[in-house]
Amino acid sequence: MKYTYIFSILIIQILFSCSPNQENENNESLAHVETTKDQHTRANIEEIRTTHLHLELDINFENKTIYGVARHQMSENNIDHAIFDIKGLEIIKTTVGEKEETATDFTISKEDELLGSALTVKIEPGTQFINIYYQTTENSEALDWLPAELTEGKVHPYLYTQGQAILTRSWIPLQDSPMNRITYSADITVPSELIAVMSADNPTEKNAEGEYHFMMKQKIPSYLIALAVGDLVYTSLGENCGIYSEKELADACAYEFGDLPKMISAAEGLYGEYLWDQYDIVMLPYSFPFGGMENPRLTFANPTILAGDRSSTSVIAHELAHSWSGNLVTNATWDDFWLNEGFTVYFENRIMEEIYGKETADVLATIEYQDLTASIKDIENGDFPEDTRLKLELNERNPDEGMTDIAYVKGAFFLRTLENTVGRKKMDVFLNQYFLDHAFQSITTEVFVEDLKTKLLEPTNIDFNIDEWIYQAGLPENHIKIDSKKLAKMIAIAEKANAGKDIFLNDFKGAKRNDFITQEWLTFFRTLSPEVSIKTMEKLDKQFLFSSESNAIIKSDWFKLSAQTHYRAQNVEMQKYLIKIGRRWLIEGIYQILMDSKETVDHDFARETFELAKDGYHFVSRSTIEEVVK
Ligand code: BES
Ligand code: ZN
């Protein structure tokens, strides 16, 4: 039954799969449009699509409001209305026309809590230009307006946007679906002490007028439109790469990302030319809800990756890899999210292996595997056990719920296992071709599966359990096993401690925190039993200063262990951490363990901390943690 279903989808996909390479011109026709439905948009993209978007925006920090107009150039059409997604926006008026504009009617549907509203604009069939005048509101969830106190410099405010997955509609009225790809341009006005940067071609210096012009000439999905405004300086790191940061962080950034030019060459060596010209990073404030976000030409990054020892550079390898997997070849719907993230984690690891060697790559993959097994357990015990499938079904659910280790790590292990089966050489030839064939396209899982069968497995006569990996729950038995000697050593020490032996006598005698790399500590903490004594926790903290001085990655796991073992002596440090850092993957688990505790003091502590911290979090983290502490 399921087979027939998948098969018929496949046939439809093959017949209708779009090839936007040929639909690059404005005023294109939608005659060949895909039949796949994106459940997370209200826009009528099967009838009319934006091809180019021009933004004219005034960024007002006093009112924490963006005032502007979104000018949409539309595809050839024969329809009397165009529907756009909006959420938390105030629409002022709509017009049609390019040089001369005529007002036209619009209606706004009732707001859906998840998707927002449908903004329907009345048009004459064939209309080419639709202009939407609007302003953002305090419910514009993509926007994080930071007061000066929450920046490094503490003098100027900061603003950044986070579009993925469906938040772009909360700062720009548009067809917010990854199935549609558009070019965009923008005229942005900001206070003259600040500079604006976007996922486009960027200025490297401020100008006295505070007026900046941007162009993204390649077609991208709407979730990749991004803006950051702050008191930033630019540090070049190579011919086509560099970093924007507050001046206080410029040196730390230059050191931490010193290997960026090498990473770009390694990535190009693996999967073909970098097609976006420039690769820059902008260092955002600590509230940024992710480690990194792959906005094209300009990765957005969280300062927690400034570990001081380049131990978090894999995050940059990851965001860079998205320049191929995700930005060049994009998931058509959020059910296909693993196409973005699974490929990227695989690719990230290949970059890390090229630069730092197999041992480092294996250490990283082993940590991922630890995360994956824990996540599978959680998901299997949760409300949606079917979420351990790679291809998701997120109808009427927040696409954010697909952001689990399944897409990331099960996805990567699928590709690693495949590589192990067909051999690296054939795998790389296939992937190079995949990125070429689907460059600037948004594709479904089924298009990938068809490619895999016809271009890799059938020609080599290799059998592979694709269906089990993609459409069935859990982790298939044949997954590749990766282990690392370096981490095995830490497991052994932790197991000794679990067995009640004194690890301070020999193993850790005279040792310092920096004698071990971040991933060794993570493995050590994860192997320690939650029954480990408070005494041991105290001794560890005294010797290695985890609570007070370790990097943000180590602290996250250490505080989880602290919560599990009810080691509360350093709750002040834990609270400081949770107030300062808004990166969701680092803080969510700590709150969760505190709330899972049997003791109400832990719940009270979590809730009290959230109250103190929440105004400093971006909507993405605030809403997740709110659910946890509720
Ligand atoms: N694209 C993601 C972040 C994202 C996913 C935002 C879904 C919104 C919805 C980004 O590339 C990412 O995966 N970041 C990770 C990096 C890590 C896996 C190396 C992060 O933030 O930690
Ligand atoms: Zn990613």
XYZ file of C-alpha atoms and ligand atoms in Angstrom:
653
model
C 0.000 0.000 0.000
C 2.649 2.441 1.081
C 4.773 1.321 -1.819
C 2.085 2.170 -4.370
C 1.662 5.538 -2.746
C 5.355 6.315 -2.888
C 5.544 5.014 -6.403
C 2.729 7.211 -7.665
C 4.245 10.251 -5.991
C 7.469 9.411 -7.728
C 5.861 9.279 -11.122
C 4.173 12.607 -10.517
C 7.471 14.067 -9.404
C 9.312 12.871 -12.453
C 6.650 14.165 -14.780
C 6.356 17.528 -13.163
C 9.638 18.142 -11.415
C 10.474 21.738 -12.153
C 13.740 22.870 -13.555
C 14.090 26.467 -12.484
C 17.308 26.768 -14.438
C 15.128 27.379 -17.410
C 12.646 29.485 -15.518
C 15.214 32.046 -14.577
C 13.628 34.905 -16.467
C 11.125 37.212 -14.876
C 7.625 36.989 -16.116
C 8.124 33.292 -16.475
C 5.264 30.896 -17.004
C 4.178 28.425 -14.364
C 3.009 25.856 -16.889
C 5.463 23.235 -15.654
C 5.061 23.861 -11.945
C 5.401 20.965 -9.435
C 2.340 19.305 -8.013
C 3.805 18.947 -4.552
C 1.918 20.954 -1.974
C 3.706 22.967 0.666
C 1.413 22.785 3.712
C 3.085 25.732 5.393
C 2.095 28.509 3.047
C -1.257 30.115 2.302
C 0.042 31.640 -0.940
C -1.467 30.547 -4.280
C 1.936 29.663 -5.731
C 0.453 27.168 -8.139
C -1.201 30.132 -9.934
C 1.134 33.066 -9.546
C 4.615 33.511 -8.129
C 6.959 36.304 -7.192
C 10.057 36.201 -9.372
C 11.853 39.259 -7.992
C 11.289 41.128 -4.747
C 12.451 44.675 -4.138
C 12.387 45.973 -0.565
C 12.455 49.598 0.554
C 12.786 49.578 4.324
C 13.384 52.099 7.038
C 14.759 50.530 10.228
C 13.539 52.478 13.230
C 15.198 51.483 16.510
C 13.220 53.947 18.615
C 9.908 52.339 17.733
C 11.419 48.917 17.140
C 9.580 48.970 13.832
C 10.449 48.434 10.188
C 8.443 50.665 7.848
C 8.447 49.815 4.199
C 7.211 48.527 0.954
C 7.683 45.112 -0.625
C 7.567 45.368 -4.424
C 6.811 42.006 -6.013
C 7.447 41.288 -9.648
C 5.157 38.425 -10.613
C 5.247 35.473 -13.003
C 3.072 35.362 -16.101
C -0.436 34.710 -14.806
C -4.096 34.665 -15.605
C -5.561 35.194 -12.211
C -7.497 37.921 -10.408
C -5.855 37.655 -7.012
C -2.464 36.971 -5.479
C -2.168 35.556 -1.974
C 0.803 36.361 0.275
C 1.731 35.102 3.731
C 1.808 37.589 6.585
C 2.140 37.192 10.317
C 2.248 40.004 12.844
C 2.421 42.638 10.079
C 0.305 45.734 9.660
C -0.655 46.226 6.027
C -1.107 49.880 5.125
C -2.057 49.722 1.465
C -1.559 47.674 -1.679
C -0.989 48.965 -5.207
C -0.247 47.559 -8.637
C 2.109 48.945 -11.260
C 5.786 49.698 -11.648
C 6.356 53.390 -12.465
C 2.765 54.432 -11.919
C 0.960 52.802 -9.062
C -2.770 52.335 -8.653
C -4.322 51.412 -5.343
C -5.990 48.032 -5.257
C -8.113 46.232 -2.662
C -6.843 43.640 -0.278
C -8.307 41.388 2.390
C -6.677 39.707 5.345
C -7.900 36.347 6.618
C -8.281 35.410 10.251
C -4.877 34.726 11.755
C -3.798 31.128 12.175
C -1.546 30.762 15.196
C 1.051 28.852 13.218
C 0.797 30.057 9.616
C -0.383 33.622 10.148
C -2.840 35.191 7.709
C -3.469 35.092 4.004
C -3.164 38.560 2.477
C -5.205 38.488 -0.718
C -4.537 41.277 -3.189
C -6.984 41.936 -5.994
C -5.334 42.186 -9.412
C -6.155 42.188 -13.114
C -5.081 38.953 -14.807
C -1.589 39.477 -16.167
C -0.567 42.001 -13.526
C 3.217 42.226 -13.304
C 3.900 44.385 -10.264
C 2.269 44.241 -6.832
C 3.399 46.611 -4.082
C 2.607 46.050 -0.424
C 3.084 48.957 2.005
C 3.434 47.725 5.555
C 5.065 47.959 8.931
C 6.249 45.344 11.406
C 4.775 45.045 14.910
C 5.922 43.659 18.245
C 4.514 40.343 17.027
C 7.006 40.153 14.174
C 8.594 36.934 15.377
C 11.597 36.966 13.058
C 12.945 40.171 14.561
C 15.250 40.477 17.544
C 15.718 44.112 18.578
C 18.486 44.205 21.144
C 19.099 47.102 23.483
C 22.710 48.330 23.664
C 23.281 46.549 27.016
C 22.969 43.170 25.309
C 25.698 43.902 22.762
C 29.473 43.653 23.289
C 30.017 47.375 22.809
C 27.037 48.361 24.996
C 26.654 51.662 23.130
C 24.458 50.899 20.122
C 21.439 48.660 19.652
C 21.429 45.665 17.319
C 18.795 44.071 15.090
C 18.825 40.760 13.273
C 16.240 38.607 11.531
C 15.770 34.824 11.571
C 13.629 33.573 8.692
C 13.879 29.786 8.709
C 11.549 28.036 8.749
C 8.390 30.161 8.336
C 9.223 33.441 10.041
C 10.157 35.578 7.031
C 6.432 36.335 6.646
C 6.608 38.160 9.968
C 8.930 40.847 8.593
C 8.159 40.790 4.863
C 4.791 40.104 3.220
C 5.604 37.385 0.681
C 4.935 33.887 -0.572
C 6.772 32.154 2.212
C 7.472 28.754 0.716
C 10.824 27.095 -0.012
C 9.246 25.816 -3.233
C 9.460 29.243 -4.808
C 12.811 30.843 -5.532
C 13.277 34.558 -6.089
C 15.974 37.124 -6.612
C 15.818 40.164 -4.358
C 17.139 43.669 -3.984
C 16.796 46.145 -1.150
C 17.235 49.797 -0.180
C 17.670 49.900 3.585
C 17.892 53.004 5.767
C 19.407 52.711 9.243
C 20.691 55.163 11.901
C 23.980 56.563 10.608
C 26.081 55.055 13.433
C 25.087 51.572 12.280
C 25.694 49.440 9.210
C 23.221 47.092 7.514
C 24.212 43.730 6.045
C 22.061 41.188 4.236
C 22.184 37.773 2.597
C 23.293 39.602 -0.557
C 26.256 41.677 -1.757
C 27.366 43.738 1.218
C 29.087 47.006 2.051
C 32.281 46.726 4.070
C 32.052 50.225 5.506
C 29.460 52.503 7.016
C 28.244 55.547 5.126
C 27.162 58.863 6.621
C 23.643 58.672 5.192
C 22.905 55.257 6.670
C 21.576 54.137 3.276
C 22.520 50.745 1.915
C 21.666 48.993 -1.316
C 21.661 45.257 -1.790
C 21.256 42.789 -4.600
C 20.915 39.008 -4.415
C 21.148 38.011 -8.027
C 20.788 34.271 -7.497
C 17.391 32.732 -6.903
C 16.842 31.766 -3.291
C 13.932 30.559 -1.166
C 12.276 33.162 1.072
C 13.626 31.741 4.345
C 17.106 32.854 3.303
C 16.320 36.562 3.107
C 18.091 38.049 6.108
C 19.138 41.361 7.589
C 21.420 42.415 10.448
C 21.976 45.988 11.625
C 24.565 46.961 14.204
C 27.787 48.765 14.942
C 29.947 46.383 12.932
C 33.417 46.314 11.438
C 34.604 44.073 8.634
C 37.724 41.920 8.883
C 38.854 40.228 5.695
C 40.039 36.648 6.149
C 40.991 35.909 2.557
C 40.277 36.702 -1.027
C 36.541 36.131 -0.945
C 35.763 35.758 2.744
C 35.659 37.692 5.954
C 33.739 38.503 9.080
C 31.477 41.285 10.329
C 31.494 41.743 14.085
C 31.440 44.358 16.761
C 34.972 45.692 17.037
C 35.373 44.143 20.503
C 35.103 40.667 18.956
C 37.077 41.268 15.757
C 40.351 39.692 16.939
C 38.686 36.690 18.529
C 36.733 36.121 15.306
C 39.806 36.485 13.114
C 41.607 33.825 15.180
C 38.687 31.415 15.499
C 37.867 31.464 11.780
C 41.444 31.593 10.529
C 40.912 28.343 8.602
C 37.984 29.738 6.607
C 39.868 30.068 3.284
C 41.030 26.454 3.673
C 37.474 25.354 4.352
C 36.182 27.023 1.218
C 38.861 25.355 -0.916
C 38.166 21.996 0.699
C 34.436 22.343 0.058
C 34.997 23.317 -3.573
C 37.392 20.411 -4.001
C 34.686 18.050 -2.782
C 31.496 19.224 -4.439
C 32.276 21.830 -7.055
C 32.640 25.532 -7.454
C 31.282 27.914 -4.799
C 28.589 29.719 -6.773
C 27.793 32.642 -4.460
C 30.982 34.727 -5.042
C 31.562 35.895 -1.489
C 31.403 33.988 1.827
C 31.198 36.169 4.923
C 30.069 35.621 8.490
C 28.293 38.102 10.740
C 28.761 37.614 14.466
C 25.454 38.286 16.198
C 24.720 38.750 19.908
C 24.396 35.751 22.277
C 20.605 35.765 21.960
C 20.774 34.367 18.421
C 18.813 31.103 18.725
C 21.205 29.009 16.601
C 24.898 28.271 16.439
C 24.825 29.330 12.819
C 22.355 30.085 10.050
C 23.315 29.638 6.418
C 22.013 32.894 4.966
C 23.606 32.970 1.503
C 26.838 34.954 1.178
C 26.524 35.816 4.872
C 26.334 33.132 7.553
C 24.781 34.387 10.786
C 26.714 33.126 13.820
C 26.369 32.946 17.571
C 29.362 34.085 19.696
C 29.247 30.777 21.606
C 31.243 29.349 18.721
C 34.140 31.609 19.738
C 35.547 28.902 21.997
C 39.059 30.345 21.803
C 40.544 27.077 20.541
C 38.763 26.553 17.214
C 36.840 23.664 18.764
C 33.517 24.863 17.313
C 34.658 25.591 13.784
C 32.612 22.649 12.541
C 29.616 24.973 12.850
C 31.173 27.156 10.158
C 32.028 24.103 8.027
C 28.350 23.235 8.407
C 26.985 26.640 7.364
C 29.450 26.803 4.494
C 28.349 23.336 3.335
C 24.789 24.672 3.156
C 25.988 26.836 0.251
C 25.542 23.574 -1.687
C 23.092 21.475 0.329
C 20.237 23.776 1.267
C 20.976 26.960 -0.593
C 21.800 25.555 -4.036
C 19.576 22.474 -3.704
C 16.754 23.274 -1.316
C 14.115 21.192 0.439
C 10.864 21.783 -1.477
C 8.802 21.491 1.710
C 9.641 21.268 5.410
C 8.801 17.547 5.289
C 11.989 17.228 3.208
C 14.100 19.123 5.741
C 16.595 16.247 6.002
C 17.668 17.007 2.413
C 19.022 20.281 3.784
C 20.447 19.179 7.097
C 21.390 15.520 6.618
C 23.409 16.334 3.497
C 24.967 19.283 5.283
C 26.087 17.301 8.331
C 27.581 14.700 5.970
C 29.302 17.414 3.923
C 30.458 19.284 7.052
C 32.196 16.143 8.277
C 33.908 15.677 4.929
C 35.247 19.238 5.108
C 36.479 18.643 8.659
C 38.180 15.429 7.554
C 39.920 17.227 4.659
C 41.330 19.903 6.935
C 41.875 18.239 10.304
C 42.041 14.549 9.441
C 39.989 11.426 9.968
C 40.427 11.223 13.740
C 38.855 14.677 14.237
C 36.044 13.852 11.830
C 35.364 10.593 13.676
C 35.316 12.337 17.047
C 32.638 14.708 15.717
C 30.600 11.893 14.165
C 30.764 9.923 17.407
C 29.356 12.854 19.381
C 26.601 13.164 16.781
C 25.826 9.479 17.166
C 25.530 9.911 20.946
C 23.061 12.742 20.321
C 21.133 10.664 17.816
C 20.594 7.635 20.049
C 19.372 9.911 22.858
C 17.026 11.740 20.462
C 15.574 8.546 19.016
C 14.714 7.423 22.528
C 13.064 10.757 23.312
C 11.069 10.813 20.085
C 9.946 7.208 20.488
C 8.591 8.058 23.931
C 6.968 11.285 22.753
C 3.705 12.202 21.026
C 5.025 11.647 17.493
C 7.099 8.447 17.432
C 6.817 8.468 13.619
C 9.136 11.508 13.628
C 12.133 9.167 13.514
C 11.493 8.847 9.758
C 13.630 11.012 7.506
C 10.677 12.059 5.357
C 8.372 13.853 7.761
C 4.664 14.600 7.787
C 4.346 17.939 9.480
C 0.849 18.916 8.360
C -0.628 21.398 10.784
C 2.492 21.232 12.905
C 5.278 23.718 13.322
C 8.118 22.887 10.885
C 10.406 23.647 13.793
C 9.396 20.250 15.175
C 11.334 18.648 12.347
C 14.533 20.227 13.598
C 15.774 17.134 15.417
C 18.783 14.860 15.206
C 16.786 12.710 12.800
C 17.101 15.197 9.934
C 20.665 16.061 10.924
C 22.301 12.896 12.135
C 20.148 10.044 10.863
C 20.312 11.881 7.527
C 24.102 12.052 7.685
C 24.415 8.415 8.769
C 22.246 7.412 5.837
C 24.705 9.096 3.467
C 27.752 7.731 5.336
C 26.344 4.229 5.153
C 25.619 4.697 1.475
C 29.166 5.960 0.940
C 30.518 2.946 2.770
C 28.490 0.666 0.510
C 29.222 2.174 -2.903
C 32.683 3.517 -2.123
C 33.739 7.114 -1.656
C 34.721 7.707 -5.251
C 31.351 6.806 -6.714
C 29.576 8.614 -3.916
C 31.427 11.836 -4.690
C 30.812 11.603 -8.414
C 27.127 11.126 -7.668
C 26.967 14.061 -5.247
C 28.822 16.388 -7.619
C 26.288 15.526 -10.282
C 23.393 15.959 -7.836
C 24.472 19.517 -7.000
C 24.945 20.309 -10.687
C 21.650 18.797 -11.810
C 19.569 20.510 -9.151
C 21.440 23.775 -8.696
C 19.001 26.580 -7.834
C 16.130 24.115 -7.544
C 13.868 23.175 -4.683
C 13.334 19.425 -4.698
C 11.462 16.769 -2.753
C 12.849 13.634 -1.158
C 11.276 11.661 -4.000
C 13.309 13.499 -6.627
C 16.456 12.624 -4.680
C 15.400 8.981 -4.344
C 14.800 8.732 -8.073
C 18.246 10.226 -8.715
C 19.870 7.856 -6.283
C 18.307 4.842 -7.921
C 18.897 5.765 -11.526
C 22.246 7.511 -11.257
C 24.021 5.563 -8.539
C 22.476 2.271 -7.472
C 21.179 0.840 -10.734
C 24.295 1.589 -12.813
C 26.489 -0.039 -10.166
C 24.055 -2.873 -9.517
C 24.028 -2.175 -5.815
C 21.130 -2.952 -3.537
C 20.434 -0.552 -0.709
C 17.595 -0.321 1.807
C 16.612 3.239 0.801
C 12.986 2.761 1.683
C 13.782 1.625 5.213
C 16.159 4.535 5.766
C 13.836 7.227 4.457
C 10.289 6.107 5.055
C 10.552 3.902 8.113
C 11.022 4.716 11.762
C 14.197 4.136 13.747
C 17.800 3.611 12.739
C 18.400 0.710 10.301
C 20.694 -2.062 11.513
C 23.135 -1.600 8.650
C 24.169 1.897 9.743
C 27.901 2.481 9.650
C 29.646 2.191 13.034
C 32.088 4.944 13.800
C 34.182 5.042 16.920
C 37.089 7.043 18.144
C 39.963 5.891 20.353
C 40.299 9.341 21.785
C 36.761 9.225 23.118
C 37.019 5.603 24.242
C 39.609 6.714 26.792
C 37.133 9.170 28.343
C 34.400 6.543 28.416
C 36.724 4.288 30.373
C 37.453 6.988 32.967
C 33.769 7.794 33.394
C 32.941 4.125 33.799
C 35.550 3.837 36.534
C 33.886 6.712 38.340
C 30.508 5.039 37.890
C 31.925 1.900 39.482
C 32.875 3.945 42.531
C 36.634 4.113 41.825
C 38.649 7.234 42.568
C 39.497 8.828 39.222
C 41.340 11.730 40.825
C 44.074 9.480 42.111
C 45.423 8.422 38.702
C 43.502 9.384 35.592
C 42.904 13.016 36.469
C 45.920 13.504 38.706
C 47.346 16.953 38.013
C 45.150 17.292 34.917
C 43.776 20.590 33.660
C 40.582 21.214 31.702
C 42.469 22.138 28.568
C 44.388 18.865 28.548
C 41.249 17.446 26.935
C 39.286 18.705 23.954
C 35.665 19.814 24.225
C 34.317 16.584 22.700
C 36.269 14.471 25.218
C 34.547 16.311 28.036
C 31.139 15.905 26.431
C 31.729 12.161 26.190
C 32.931 12.017 29.779
C 29.827 13.841 31.084
C 27.484 11.768 28.960
C 28.955 8.506 30.234
C 28.897 9.525 33.898
C 25.907 8.073 35.691
C 23.248 10.500 36.992
C 23.834 8.699 40.285
C 27.353 10.071 40.534
C 27.851 11.660 43.955
C 27.657 15.382 44.653
C 31.105 14.963 46.149
C 32.502 13.822 42.783
C 30.748 16.725 41.034
C 32.311 19.148 43.506
C 35.755 17.679 43.022
C 35.443 17.815 39.242
C 34.292 21.417 39.348
C 37.043 22.423 41.740
C 39.752 20.891 39.619
C 38.468 21.787 36.151
C 36.354 24.910 36.779
C 33.562 23.746 34.494
C 30.842 25.944 36.004
C 32.835 29.122 35.943
C 35.404 29.003 33.181
C 34.730 26.421 30.516
C 33.459 27.239 27.023
C 29.729 27.460 26.257
C 29.563 23.966 24.733
C 31.169 22.274 27.719
C 29.025 24.324 30.098
C 25.829 23.230 28.396
C 26.538 19.537 28.995
C 28.056 20.166 32.413
C 24.965 22.053 33.580
C 22.758 19.263 32.240
C 24.753 16.836 34.346
C 24.554 19.249 37.292
C 20.772 19.327 36.966
C 20.613 15.542 36.694
C 22.772 14.969 39.749
C 21.170 17.805 41.748
C 24.547 19.443 42.136
C 23.238 22.903 42.978
C 26.269 24.622 44.499
C 26.894 26.465 41.217
C 23.302 27.378 40.380
C 24.326 31.024 40.267
C 26.716 30.239 37.413
C 24.074 28.117 35.709
C 21.582 30.938 35.929
C 24.101 33.464 34.585
C 24.670 31.143 31.637
C 20.965 30.700 30.931
C 20.423 34.451 31.034
C 23.333 35.263 28.771
C 22.905 32.612 26.099
C 19.902 32.226 23.820
C 21.210 29.458 21.535
C 18.410 26.947 21.811
C 20.391 23.713 21.537
C 22.575 24.752 24.440
C 19.864 25.798 26.865
C 16.739 23.771 26.110
C 18.132 20.519 27.540
C 19.108 22.173 30.825
C 15.606 23.575 31.327
C 14.130 20.213 30.333
C 16.145 18.242 32.879
C 15.306 20.746 35.622
C 11.611 20.415 34.784
C 11.831 16.603 34.626
C 13.287 16.545 38.140
C 11.186 15.037 40.911
C 12.079 17.929 43.194
C 10.073 21.158 43.018
C 13.104 23.303 43.900
C 14.408 22.471 40.440
C 11.133 23.502 38.758
C 11.096 26.740 40.722
C 14.672 27.449 39.759
C 13.958 26.801 36.065
C 10.881 29.046 36.068
C 12.545 31.829 37.990
C 15.526 31.717 35.637
C 13.292 31.797 32.569
C 11.502 34.880 33.931
C 14.847 36.643 34.266
C 16.111 35.464 30.899
C 13.130 35.543 28.559
C 13.287 39.162 27.447
C 16.807 38.533 26.231
C 15.796 35.514 24.100
C 14.737 35.611 20.457
C 11.140 34.431 19.855
C 12.400 31.019 18.627
C 14.071 30.146 21.918
C 11.556 31.997 24.091
C 8.619 30.050 22.687
C 10.421 26.685 22.960
C 11.562 27.245 26.555
C 8.160 28.627 27.520
C 6.656 25.267 26.497
C 9.278 23.465 28.565
C 8.735 25.404 31.803
C 4.950 25.665 31.465
N 19.671 25.940 9.185
C 20.051 25.555 10.494
C 19.314 26.299 11.562
C 17.810 26.202 11.489
C 17.170 25.025 11.160
C 17.036 27.295 11.773
C 15.778 24.978 11.104
C 15.662 27.246 11.725
C 15.019 26.083 11.379
C 21.559 25.708 10.688
O 22.303 25.396 9.564
C 22.000 24.736 11.730
O 21.787 23.575 11.532
N 22.631 25.193 12.785
C 23.198 24.318 13.802
C 24.626 24.031 13.436
C 25.162 22.705 13.870
C 24.353 21.532 13.424
C 26.591 22.542 13.381
C 23.101 25.038 15.131
O 22.500 26.093 15.202
O 23.589 24.560 16.125
Zn 22.160 23.303 9.110
